[in-house]
Amino acid sequence: MPKEEGHSAEAMFAMLAFSACSSSLLLINKLVIHYIPMPSFVSTAQFAVCTIFILGLRITGAAEVDGFEWEKVKPYLYYTIMFVCTIYCNMKALQYSNIETIIVFRSCVPLVVSQLDYLFLGRQLPSPASTGALLVLVAGAAGYVLSDAAFKLNGWNAYSWATAYFFIISVEMAYGKHIVGPHLKFKSLWGPTIYTNALAVLPMLAVGLLSSEASRADSAVWSGSTLLLLAVSCIIGTAISFFGWYCRSLVTATCYTVLGVANKMLTVLANLLLWDKHASPVGIACLLVCLAGATAYKQAPPRPDGTDIWLHSALQSPAARRTAAVGSAVLLLGGAGTAFVAGRQPQAGSTAVGVSAAPLAHPPPHPHREKLKAMRQRQGRANSTHSHRGRPGPHPHHPPSPLAPEARSVMEAAGGAERDRRGL
């Protein structure tokens, strides 16, 4: 049985700082997006400000910052491609299901990352206690979703897009641990920070353009207090970028992934207690169980055969390198394949997120259906008459048209893009 490895004081500080920045950024982003309903624009601004700040550190000599060298940029370019793929798969999964569906799939990611830690990153398998903690984490998330939220996976599209998201983000978590290793010889952790932020600006901007965020600029509140909130979010975004890579360099890929899931669940719990007054005791208990599982997890130690925790050291033999390449390719191709199949599935025209427009069964006849139908027709004619006379057409008590489901899914996915990029 492997002896579980504890955390150093430096690692504990990095995890606490990362969690504190994460919670603060989630709160600030929620306020910013309330006034500026353009999440991709907000994320792009945060990436750009972080990049400019680090370039300023380099120019003034306040910190050692690596320049853009192709040998270092290339692995981070791969990471950015996976990051964009997770955003797209997340967006498509939300189009056919809801955020609770993603929570369940996201909570299962540490189980896969723990195997990638063992196969490719020189770590032992988790102990039975830590494996049980990971299963408790998944059970707590599933219990919350089934008790407090409308967990729904509507057809093959939702399953396949969520599965693609699951596969790709699992590889992303392990690969992120690899590229922060000493083999790239970064002068400081400002190097990985500027690489990821600079390379993410254009993809995130493209997401915003594809989701037609520019059309929502008129509805944004461009006041001084809103711009101040945006500036604060950029400062915290810079901090979470640095502490995210700092934390990732000190703990295993699995531990970092568990921390990300725990932060997400802690945020959900705070949201339920502060704003959602309809949270059930069972749902809150399940979230506490989930957090308990994350707390009980202990990272696995390095393998006893002397291999290092880094991928380049753990895979010295050609056979091991071939196994690593094949394993990574299978996971990535599995995610890409399920996404491709999902994209080719016929879409039965949805009128709401995850709800098909085609009826599943004929509803039973209603005794007053014809009378209600006649009343609606008369109301419609009356509204039309009012509209031609220069008065408002719709009834004043009718709610405004809801945001289209595609736009809602884009906003939810893009709003969480920054958290996903940093493992949250």
Coordinates of C-alpha atoms in Angstrom, one line a residue:
M1 CA 0.0 0.0 0.0
P2 CA 1.5 3.4 -1.0
K3 CA 2.3 5.8 1.8
E4 CA 0.4 8.9 1.2
E5 CA 2.4 12.1 0.8
G6 CA 1.6 15.2 2.8
H7 CA 1.8 18.8 1.7
S8 CA 4.6 21.1 2.5
A9 CA 4.0 24.5 4.1
E10 CA 4.7 26.1 0.7
A11 CA 2.2 23.9 -1.0
M12 CA -0.5 24.6 1.6
F13 CA 0.1 28.4 1.2
A14 CA -0.2 28.0 -2.6
M15 CA -3.4 26.1 -2.4
L16 CA -5.0 28.5 0.1
A17 CA -3.9 31.5 -2.0
F18 CA -5.3 29.9 -5.1
S19 CA -8.6 29.1 -3.4
A20 CA -8.9 32.6 -2.0
C21 CA -8.3 34.1 -5.5
S22 CA -10.8 31.7 -7.0
S23 CA -13.6 32.5 -4.6
S24 CA -12.9 36.3 -5.0
L25 CA -12.8 36.1 -8.8
L26 CA -16.1 34.1 -8.9
L27 CA -17.8 36.8 -6.8
I28 CA -16.4 39.7 -8.8
N29 CA -17.1 38.0 -12.1
K30 CA -20.7 37.5 -11.1
L31 CA -21.1 41.2 -10.4
V32 CA -19.2 42.3 -13.6
I33 CA -21.2 40.0 -15.9
H34 CA -24.4 41.3 -14.3
Y35 CA -23.6 44.8 -15.5
I36 CA -21.6 43.8 -18.6
P37 CA -23.4 40.7 -20.0
M38 CA -20.4 39.8 -22.2
P39 CA -18.4 37.1 -20.5
S40 CA -16.0 36.5 -23.3
F41 CA -15.1 40.2 -23.4
V42 CA -14.6 40.2 -19.7
S43 CA -12.3 37.1 -19.9
T44 CA -10.4 38.6 -22.8
A45 CA -9.8 41.8 -20.9
Q46 CA -8.5 39.8 -17.9
F47 CA -6.1 37.9 -20.1
A48 CA -4.9 41.0 -21.8
V49 CA -4.3 43.0 -18.6
C50 CA -2.4 40.0 -17.1
T51 CA -0.2 39.8 -20.2
I52 CA 0.5 43.6 -20.2
F53 CA 1.2 43.5 -16.4
I54 CA 3.8 40.7 -16.8
L55 CA 5.4 42.5 -19.8
G56 CA 5.7 45.5 -17.5
L57 CA 7.5 43.4 -14.9
R58 CA 9.9 42.2 -17.5
I59 CA 10.6 45.7 -18.9
T60 CA 11.2 47.2 -15.5
G61 CA 13.2 44.3 -14.3
A62 CA 10.9 43.8 -11.3
A63 CA 10.8 40.0 -12.0
E64 CA 12.5 37.5 -14.1
V65 CA 10.1 36.8 -17.0
D66 CA 10.9 34.5 -20.0
G67 CA 10.7 35.7 -23.5
F68 CA 8.6 34.0 -26.1
E69 CA 10.7 31.1 -27.3
W70 CA 9.2 28.6 -29.8
E71 CA 10.4 25.6 -27.8
K72 CA 8.5 26.9 -24.8
V73 CA 5.5 28.3 -26.7
K74 CA 4.8 25.1 -28.6
P75 CA 3.7 23.0 -25.6
Y76 CA 1.6 25.9 -24.2
L77 CA 0.0 26.3 -27.7
Y78 CA -1.1 22.6 -27.4
Y79 CA -2.5 23.4 -23.9
T80 CA -4.4 26.4 -25.3
I81 CA -5.9 24.3 -28.1
M82 CA -7.2 21.9 -25.5
F83 CA -8.5 24.8 -23.4
V84 CA -10.5 26.1 -26.4
C85 CA -11.8 22.6 -27.1
T86 CA -13.1 22.3 -23.5
I87 CA -14.9 25.6 -23.8
Y88 CA -16.6 24.5 -27.0
C89 CA -17.6 21.1 -25.7
N90 CA -18.8 22.8 -22.5
M91 CA -20.9 25.2 -24.5
K92 CA -22.4 22.5 -26.6
A93 CA -23.1 20.2 -23.6
L94 CA -24.9 23.2 -21.9
Q95 CA -27.0 23.6 -25.1
Y96 CA -28.5 20.2 -24.6
S97 CA -28.4 19.8 -20.8
N98 CA -27.6 22.2 -18.0
I99 CA -24.8 23.2 -15.7
E100 CA -25.6 20.5 -13.1
T101 CA -24.8 17.9 -15.8
I102 CA -21.4 19.4 -16.2
I103 CA -20.8 19.4 -12.5
V104 CA -21.2 15.6 -12.3
F105 CA -18.9 15.0 -15.2
R106 CA -16.4 17.5 -13.8
S107 CA -16.4 15.7 -10.4
C108 CA -15.4 12.5 -12.2
V109 CA -12.3 14.0 -13.8
P110 CA -9.9 13.3 -10.7
L111 CA -10.5 9.6 -11.1
V112 CA -9.1 9.7 -14.7
V113 CA -6.3 12.2 -13.8
S114 CA -5.1 9.9 -11.0
Q115 CA -4.6 7.1 -13.6
L116 CA -2.7 9.6 -15.9
D117 CA -0.6 10.5 -12.9
Y118 CA 0.3 6.9 -12.5
L119 CA 0.9 6.1 -16.2
F120 CA 2.6 9.2 -17.4
L121 CA 3.7 11.4 -14.5
G122 CA 5.7 8.9 -12.3
R123 CA 3.2 8.7 -9.4
Q124 CA 1.8 5.7 -7.6
L125 CA -1.8 4.8 -7.7
P126 CA -4.0 6.4 -5.1
S127 CA -4.3 4.5 -1.8
P128 CA -7.6 2.8 -1.0
A129 CA -8.5 5.6 1.3
S130 CA -7.8 8.3 -1.3
T131 CA -9.7 6.3 -4.0
G132 CA -12.6 6.2 -1.6
A133 CA -12.3 9.9 -1.1
L134 CA -12.5 10.5 -4.8
L135 CA -15.6 8.3 -5.0
V136 CA -17.2 10.2 -2.1
L137 CA -16.4 13.4 -4.1
V138 CA -18.3 12.0 -7.1
A139 CA -21.2 10.6 -4.9
G140 CA -21.6 14.0 -3.2
A141 CA -21.8 15.9 -6.5
A142 CA -24.3 13.4 -7.9
G143 CA -26.4 13.5 -4.8
Y144 CA -26.5 17.3 -4.9
V145 CA -27.5 17.3 -8.6
L146 CA -30.2 14.6 -8.2
S147 CA -31.7 16.2 -5.1
D148 CA -31.5 20.0 -5.6
A149 CA -31.4 20.5 -9.4
A150 CA -32.9 19.3 -12.6
F151 CA -30.3 16.9 -13.7
K152 CA -31.0 16.2 -17.3
L153 CA -29.2 14.7 -20.2
N154 CA -31.4 15.1 -23.3
G155 CA -30.4 12.4 -25.8
W156 CA -27.1 11.3 -27.4
N157 CA -26.0 14.9 -28.1
A158 CA -25.8 15.8 -24.4
Y159 CA -24.1 12.6 -23.5
S160 CA -21.5 12.8 -26.2
W161 CA -20.7 16.5 -25.7
A162 CA -20.3 16.1 -22.0
T163 CA -18.2 13.0 -22.5
A164 CA -15.9 14.8 -25.0
Y165 CA -15.6 17.6 -22.4
F166 CA -14.7 14.9 -19.8
F167 CA -12.0 13.3 -21.9
I168 CA -10.3 16.5 -23.1
I169 CA -10.2 18.3 -19.7
S170 CA -8.7 15.1 -18.1
V171 CA -5.8 15.2 -20.5
E172 CA -5.6 19.0 -20.1
M173 CA -5.1 18.6 -16.3
A174 CA -2.3 16.1 -16.7
Y175 CA -0.6 17.9 -19.5
G176 CA -0.7 21.2 -17.5
K177 CA 1.3 19.5 -14.8
H178 CA 3.8 18.3 -17.4
I179 CA 4.4 21.7 -19.0
V180 CA 5.1 23.4 -15.6
G181 CA 8.0 20.9 -15.0
P182 CA 11.7 21.9 -14.9
H183 CA 12.5 20.5 -18.3
L184 CA 11.3 23.8 -19.9
K185 CA 13.7 25.7 -17.7
F186 CA 11.5 28.7 -16.9
K187 CA 13.2 31.5 -15.0
S188 CA 10.1 31.9 -12.8
L189 CA 6.4 31.0 -12.8
W190 CA 5.7 34.3 -14.5
G191 CA 6.7 32.5 -17.7
P192 CA 3.8 29.9 -17.7
T193 CA 1.5 32.7 -16.6
I194 CA 2.2 35.1 -19.5
Y195 CA 2.3 32.2 -22.0
T196 CA -1.2 31.0 -21.1
N197 CA -2.8 34.4 -20.9
A198 CA -1.2 35.8 -24.1
L199 CA -2.1 32.7 -26.1
A200 CA -5.7 32.7 -24.8
V201 CA -6.6 36.2 -25.8
L202 CA -7.4 35.5 -29.5
P203 CA -9.3 32.2 -28.9
M204 CA -11.4 33.8 -26.2
L205 CA -12.1 36.8 -28.4
A206 CA -13.1 34.5 -31.2
V207 CA -15.6 32.8 -28.8
G208 CA -17.1 36.2 -28.1
L209 CA -17.4 37.1 -31.8
L210 CA -19.0 33.7 -32.6
S211 CA -21.5 34.1 -29.8
S212 CA -22.5 37.6 -31.0
E213 CA -21.5 39.3 -27.8
A214 CA -21.0 42.6 -29.5
S215 CA -24.8 42.9 -29.9
R216 CA -25.2 43.0 -26.1
A217 CA -22.8 45.9 -25.7
D218 CA -25.8 48.4 -25.7
S219 CA -27.4 46.6 -22.8
A220 CA -24.2 46.9 -20.7
V221 CA -23.9 49.5 -17.9
W222 CA -20.7 51.4 -18.6
S223 CA -20.5 53.4 -15.4
G224 CA -17.5 54.3 -13.3
S225 CA -18.3 51.7 -10.6
T226 CA -18.7 49.0 -13.3
L227 CA -15.3 49.8 -14.8
L228 CA -13.8 49.7 -11.3
L229 CA -15.3 46.2 -10.8
L230 CA -13.8 45.2 -14.2
A231 CA -10.4 46.5 -13.1
V232 CA -10.6 44.6 -9.8
S233 CA -11.5 41.4 -11.7
C234 CA -8.4 41.9 -13.9
I235 CA -6.2 42.3 -10.9
I236 CA -7.6 39.1 -9.2
G237 CA -7.4 37.3 -12.6
T238 CA -3.7 38.1 -12.7
A239 CA -3.3 36.8 -9.2
I240 CA -5.2 33.5 -9.8
S241 CA -3.2 32.9 -13.0
F242 CA 0.1 33.1 -11.1
F243 CA -1.1 31.2 -8.0
G244 CA -2.7 28.6 -10.2
W245 CA 0.6 27.7 -11.9
Y246 CA 2.4 28.1 -8.5
C247 CA 0.1 25.6 -6.9
R248 CA 0.2 23.2 -9.9
S249 CA 4.0 23.1 -9.7
L250 CA 3.9 22.0 -6.1
V251 CA 1.2 19.3 -6.1
T252 CA 0.2 16.4 -8.3
A253 CA -2.2 16.8 -11.2
T254 CA -4.8 14.8 -9.3
C255 CA -4.5 17.0 -6.2
Y256 CA -4.8 20.1 -8.3
T257 CA -7.9 18.8 -10.1
V258 CA -9.5 17.8 -6.7
L259 CA -8.8 21.3 -5.5
G260 CA -10.6 22.8 -8.5
V261 CA -13.6 20.6 -8.0
A262 CA -13.7 21.5 -4.3
N263 CA -13.6 25.2 -5.1
K264 CA -16.5 24.8 -7.5
M265 CA -18.6 22.9 -4.9
L266 CA -17.7 25.5 -2.2
T267 CA -18.9 28.2 -4.5
V268 CA -22.1 26.4 -5.2
L269 CA -22.7 25.9 -1.5
A270 CA -22.1 29.6 -0.8
N271 CA -24.4 30.5 -3.6
L272 CA -27.2 28.3 -2.2
L273 CA -26.8 29.7 1.4
L274 CA -26.6 33.3 0.4
W275 CA -28.9 33.7 -2.6
D276 CA -30.9 30.5 -3.2
K277 CA -33.5 30.3 -0.5
H278 CA -35.0 27.1 -1.8
A279 CA -32.0 24.8 -1.2
S280 CA -33.0 21.6 0.4
P281 CA -31.2 20.2 3.5
V282 CA -30.4 17.1 1.5
G283 CA -28.7 19.1 -1.3
I284 CA -26.6 21.1 1.2
A285 CA -25.6 17.8 3.0
C286 CA -24.5 16.3 -0.3
L287 CA -22.3 19.4 -1.0
L288 CA -20.7 19.0 2.5
V289 CA -20.1 15.3 1.7
C290 CA -18.4 16.3 -1.5
L291 CA -16.2 18.8 0.3
A292 CA -15.4 16.1 2.9
G293 CA -14.2 13.8 0.1
A294 CA -12.0 16.5 -1.4
T295 CA -10.5 17.2 2.1
A296 CA -9.8 13.5 2.8
Y297 CA -7.9 13.0 -0.5
K298 CA -4.1 12.7 -0.1
Q299 CA -1.8 12.8 -3.1
A300 CA 0.1 9.7 -4.1
P301 CA 3.9 9.7 -3.7
P302 CA 6.4 9.2 -6.5
R303 CA 6.9 5.6 -7.6
P304 CA 9.5 3.7 -5.7
D305 CA 11.5 2.8 -8.8
G306 CA 13.3 6.1 -8.7
T307 CA 11.4 7.8 -11.5
D308 CA 10.8 11.5 -11.2
I309 CA 7.3 13.0 -11.1
W310 CA 7.9 14.7 -14.5
L311 CA 6.8 13.0 -17.7
H312 CA 10.2 13.4 -19.5
S313 CA 12.0 11.5 -16.7
A314 CA 9.3 8.9 -16.1
L315 CA 9.4 7.7 -19.7
Q316 CA 13.0 6.9 -20.5
S317 CA 12.4 3.7 -22.5
P318 CA 11.0 3.8 -26.1
A319 CA 8.2 1.3 -25.1
A320 CA 7.1 3.6 -22.2
R321 CA 7.1 6.6 -24.5
R322 CA 5.0 4.7 -27.1
T323 CA 2.6 3.7 -24.3
A324 CA 2.3 7.3 -23.2
A325 CA 1.7 8.5 -26.7
V326 CA -0.9 5.9 -27.4
G327 CA -2.7 6.5 -24.1
S328 CA -2.9 10.3 -24.7
A329 CA -4.0 9.8 -28.3
V330 CA -6.8 7.5 -27.2
L331 CA -8.1 10.0 -24.7
L332 CA -7.9 12.9 -27.0
L333 CA -9.3 11.0 -30.0
G334 CA -12.0 9.6 -27.8
G335 CA -13.1 13.2 -26.9
A336 CA -12.7 14.5 -30.5
G337 CA -14.6 11.4 -31.8
T338 CA -17.6 11.8 -29.5
A339 CA -17.7 15.5 -30.3
F340 CA -17.6 14.7 -34.0
V341 CA -20.4 12.2 -33.7
A342 CA -22.5 14.6 -31.6
G343 CA -22.1 17.3 -34.2
R344 CA -23.4 15.0 -36.9
Q345 CA -26.5 13.9 -34.9
P346 CA -29.8 15.4 -36.2
Q347 CA -31.0 18.2 -34.0
A348 CA -34.7 17.9 -33.3
G349 CA -35.1 21.6 -33.0
S350 CA -35.0 22.7 -29.4
T351 CA -37.1 25.5 -27.9
A352 CA -35.3 25.5 -24.6
V353 CA -32.0 24.2 -23.3
G354 CA -32.1 20.5 -23.4
V355 CA -35.8 20.3 -24.2
S356 CA -36.9 18.9 -27.6
A357 CA -39.6 20.7 -29.5
A358 CA -41.2 17.4 -30.6
P359 CA -43.8 16.2 -28.0
L360 CA -43.1 12.9 -26.4
A361 CA -46.7 11.9 -26.2
H362 CA -50.2 13.3 -26.9
P363 CA -51.5 15.1 -23.9
P364 CA -54.9 14.1 -22.5
P365 CA -57.8 16.3 -23.7
H366 CA -58.5 19.3 -21.5
P367 CA -62.2 20.0 -20.9
H368 CA -61.7 23.8 -21.3
R369 CA -59.0 23.7 -24.0
E370 CA -61.3 25.2 -26.8
K371 CA -62.5 27.9 -24.5
L372 CA -58.9 28.8 -23.5
K373 CA -57.8 28.8 -27.2
A374 CA -60.7 31.2 -28.1
M375 CA -59.7 33.5 -25.3
R376 CA -56.1 33.6 -26.4
Q377 CA -57.2 34.3 -30.0
R378 CA -59.3 37.2 -28.8
Q379 CA -56.5 38.6 -26.7
G380 CA -54.1 38.3 -29.7
R381 CA -56.5 40.3 -31.9
A382 CA -56.9 42.9 -29.2
N383 CA -53.1 43.2 -28.8
S384 CA -52.7 43.6 -32.6
T385 CA -55.4 46.4 -32.6
H386 CA -53.6 48.2 -29.8
S387 CA -50.3 47.9 -31.6
H388 CA -51.7 49.5 -34.8
R389 CA -53.0 52.4 -32.7
G390 CA -49.5 53.1 -31.5
R391 CA -49.9 51.4 -28.1
P392 CA -47.7 48.6 -26.9
G393 CA -48.7 45.3 -28.6
P394 CA -47.9 42.7 -25.8
H395 CA -49.8 42.7 -22.6
P396 CA -48.1 44.9 -20.1
H397 CA -47.9 42.0 -17.6
H398 CA -46.3 39.6 -20.1
P399 CA -42.6 38.9 -19.3
P400 CA -40.1 39.9 -22.0
S401 CA -38.9 37.3 -24.4
P402 CA -36.2 35.1 -22.7
L403 CA -32.7 34.9 -24.1
A404 CA -32.3 32.3 -26.8
P405 CA -31.0 29.0 -25.5
E406 CA -27.9 29.1 -27.7
A407 CA -27.0 32.5 -26.2
R408 CA -27.7 31.3 -22.6
S409 CA -25.4 28.3 -23.2
V410 CA -22.7 30.5 -24.6
M411 CA -22.8 32.9 -21.7
E412 CA -22.7 30.0 -19.1
A413 CA -19.8 28.3 -20.9
A414 CA -17.8 31.5 -21.6
G415 CA -18.5 32.7 -18.1
G416 CA -16.8 29.6 -16.7
A417 CA -14.0 29.6 -19.2
E418 CA -11.5 31.3 -17.0
R419 CA -12.2 28.8 -14.2
D420 CA -11.8 25.9 -16.5
R421 CA -8.5 27.2 -17.9
R422 CA -7.1 27.2 -14.4
G423 CA -8.5 23.9 -13.4
L424 CA -11.7 25.1 -11.6

